[in-house]
XYZ file of C-alpha atoms in Angstrom:
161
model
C 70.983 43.853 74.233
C 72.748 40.712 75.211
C 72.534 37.996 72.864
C 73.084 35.065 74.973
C 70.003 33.378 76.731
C 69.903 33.001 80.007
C 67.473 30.135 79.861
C 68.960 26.938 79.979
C 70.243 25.605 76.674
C 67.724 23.267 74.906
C 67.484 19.538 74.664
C 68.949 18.226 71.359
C 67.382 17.600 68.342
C 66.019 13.839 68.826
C 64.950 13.916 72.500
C 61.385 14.516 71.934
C 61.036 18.143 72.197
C 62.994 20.229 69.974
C 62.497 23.390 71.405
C 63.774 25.155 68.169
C 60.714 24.054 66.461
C 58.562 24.632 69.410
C 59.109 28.213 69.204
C 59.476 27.849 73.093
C 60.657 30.773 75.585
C 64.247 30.083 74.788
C 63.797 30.639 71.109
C 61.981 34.138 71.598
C 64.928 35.310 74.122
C 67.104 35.084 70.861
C 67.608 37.695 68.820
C 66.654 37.880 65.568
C 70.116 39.559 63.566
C 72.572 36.946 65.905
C 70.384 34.119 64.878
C 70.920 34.874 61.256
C 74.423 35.612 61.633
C 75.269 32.776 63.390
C 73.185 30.717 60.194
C 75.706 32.644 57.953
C 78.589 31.359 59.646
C 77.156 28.007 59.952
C 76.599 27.804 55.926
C 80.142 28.685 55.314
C 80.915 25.942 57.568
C 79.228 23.675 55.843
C 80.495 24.785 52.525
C 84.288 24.695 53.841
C 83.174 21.220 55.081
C 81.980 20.799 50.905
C 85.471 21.967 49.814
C 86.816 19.459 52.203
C 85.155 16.271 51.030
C 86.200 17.359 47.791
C 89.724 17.323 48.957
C 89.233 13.681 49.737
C 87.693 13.161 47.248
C 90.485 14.504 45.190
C 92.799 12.182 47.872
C 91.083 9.044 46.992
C 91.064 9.592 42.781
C 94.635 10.461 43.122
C 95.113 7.459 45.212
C 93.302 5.189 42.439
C 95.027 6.781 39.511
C 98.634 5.784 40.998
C 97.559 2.292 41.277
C 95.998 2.513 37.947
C 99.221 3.759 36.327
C 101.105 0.631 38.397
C 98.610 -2.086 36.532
C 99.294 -0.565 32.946
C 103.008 -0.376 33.617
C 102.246 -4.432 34.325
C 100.716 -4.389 31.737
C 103.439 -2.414 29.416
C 106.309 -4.816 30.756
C 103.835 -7.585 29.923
C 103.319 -6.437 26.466
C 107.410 -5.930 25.872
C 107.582 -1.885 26.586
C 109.908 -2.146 29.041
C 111.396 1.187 28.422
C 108.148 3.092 28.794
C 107.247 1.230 31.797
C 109.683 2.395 33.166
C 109.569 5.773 32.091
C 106.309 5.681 34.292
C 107.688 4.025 36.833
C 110.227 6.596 37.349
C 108.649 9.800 36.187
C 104.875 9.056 37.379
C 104.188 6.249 39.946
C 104.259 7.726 43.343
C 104.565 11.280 42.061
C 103.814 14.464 43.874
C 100.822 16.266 43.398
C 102.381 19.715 43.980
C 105.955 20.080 45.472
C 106.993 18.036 48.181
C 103.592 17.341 48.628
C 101.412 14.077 48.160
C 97.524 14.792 48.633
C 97.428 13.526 52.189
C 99.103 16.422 52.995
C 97.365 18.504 51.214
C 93.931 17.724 53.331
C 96.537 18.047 56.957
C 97.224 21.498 55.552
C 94.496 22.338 54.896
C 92.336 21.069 58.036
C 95.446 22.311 60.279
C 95.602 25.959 58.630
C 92.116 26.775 57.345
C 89.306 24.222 58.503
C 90.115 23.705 62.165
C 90.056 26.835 63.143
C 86.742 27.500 61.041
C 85.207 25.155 62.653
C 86.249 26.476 66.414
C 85.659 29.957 65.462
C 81.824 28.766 64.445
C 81.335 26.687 67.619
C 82.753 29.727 69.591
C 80.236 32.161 67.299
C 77.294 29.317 68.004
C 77.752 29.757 71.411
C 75.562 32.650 70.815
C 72.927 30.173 70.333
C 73.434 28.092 73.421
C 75.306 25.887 71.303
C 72.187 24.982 69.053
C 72.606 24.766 65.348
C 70.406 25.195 62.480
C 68.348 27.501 64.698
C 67.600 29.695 61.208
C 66.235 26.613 59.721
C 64.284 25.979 62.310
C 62.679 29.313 62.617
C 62.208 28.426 58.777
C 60.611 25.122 58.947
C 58.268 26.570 61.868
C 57.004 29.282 59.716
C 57.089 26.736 55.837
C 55.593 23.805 57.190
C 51.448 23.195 56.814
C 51.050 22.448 60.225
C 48.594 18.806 60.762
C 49.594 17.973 56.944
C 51.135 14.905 56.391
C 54.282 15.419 55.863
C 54.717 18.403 57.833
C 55.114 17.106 61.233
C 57.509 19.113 63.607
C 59.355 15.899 64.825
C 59.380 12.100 63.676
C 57.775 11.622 67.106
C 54.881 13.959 65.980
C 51.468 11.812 64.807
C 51.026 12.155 61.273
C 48.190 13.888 60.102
């Protein structure tokens, strides 16, 4: 069975017609199995994409800590421990993370080796889809929602109930 509609690929979401919620022709030439698989792949995207914000988040805590151990070290010399401000200035301030490695380059690593090519493979494996994502979700919001319920509408262009 081939897998890839032949129907022109839909509008996207937010140009008045989402035809994954419409349940329109394109949607039923779509197999089941590939639309869940591609949802699969999609979710571990967005969980890489998780583990990636926590990497900057990780970046920017780092970050702050450094210039937090520069104020106390101020604050040391200020207070007439010179010796242990410097100890920190020497042994901490500016220190790598992991070897040879600050956490900048921790995230290129890991976005050049890992990430990137996640996130090609899945918009080469979403092609399946004409390119569409979230079409699982949609079939699920078609089939959750309490159609004419406030609340419930399709589209923010759909009339509340």
């Amino acid at each position: 069975m081939n897998h890839i509609s032949d129907a022109p690929p839909p509008e996207p979401a937010g140009s008045g017609s989402d035809p994954r919620l419409a349940g329109s022709a394109w949607r039923s030439a779509l197999d089941d199995r590939t639309v869940e698989a591609v949802g699969a792949l999609t979710e571990a995207l967005e969980t890489a994409e998780i583990a990636r914000g926590h990497l900057f988040a990780f970046h920017q805590l780092t970050g702050s800590a450094d210039y937090k151990v520069e104020d106390a070290i101020g604050l040391l010399k200020a207070a007439g421990h010179g010796d242990l401000a410097q100890r920190l200035t020497t042994e901490l301030l500016g220190r790598n993370v992991l070897p040879g490695r600050w956490t900048f380059q921790i995230i290129e690593e890991y976005e050049s080796t890992y990430f990137d090519v996640f996130r090609d493979l899945e918009r080469e494996v979403r092609a399946l889809t004409g390119g569409m994502p979230h079409v699982y979700e949609a079939d699920l919001k078609r089939r959750r929602r309490s159609a004419g319920e406030p609340g419930h509408e399709a589209e923010p262009t759909e009339p509340a109930a």
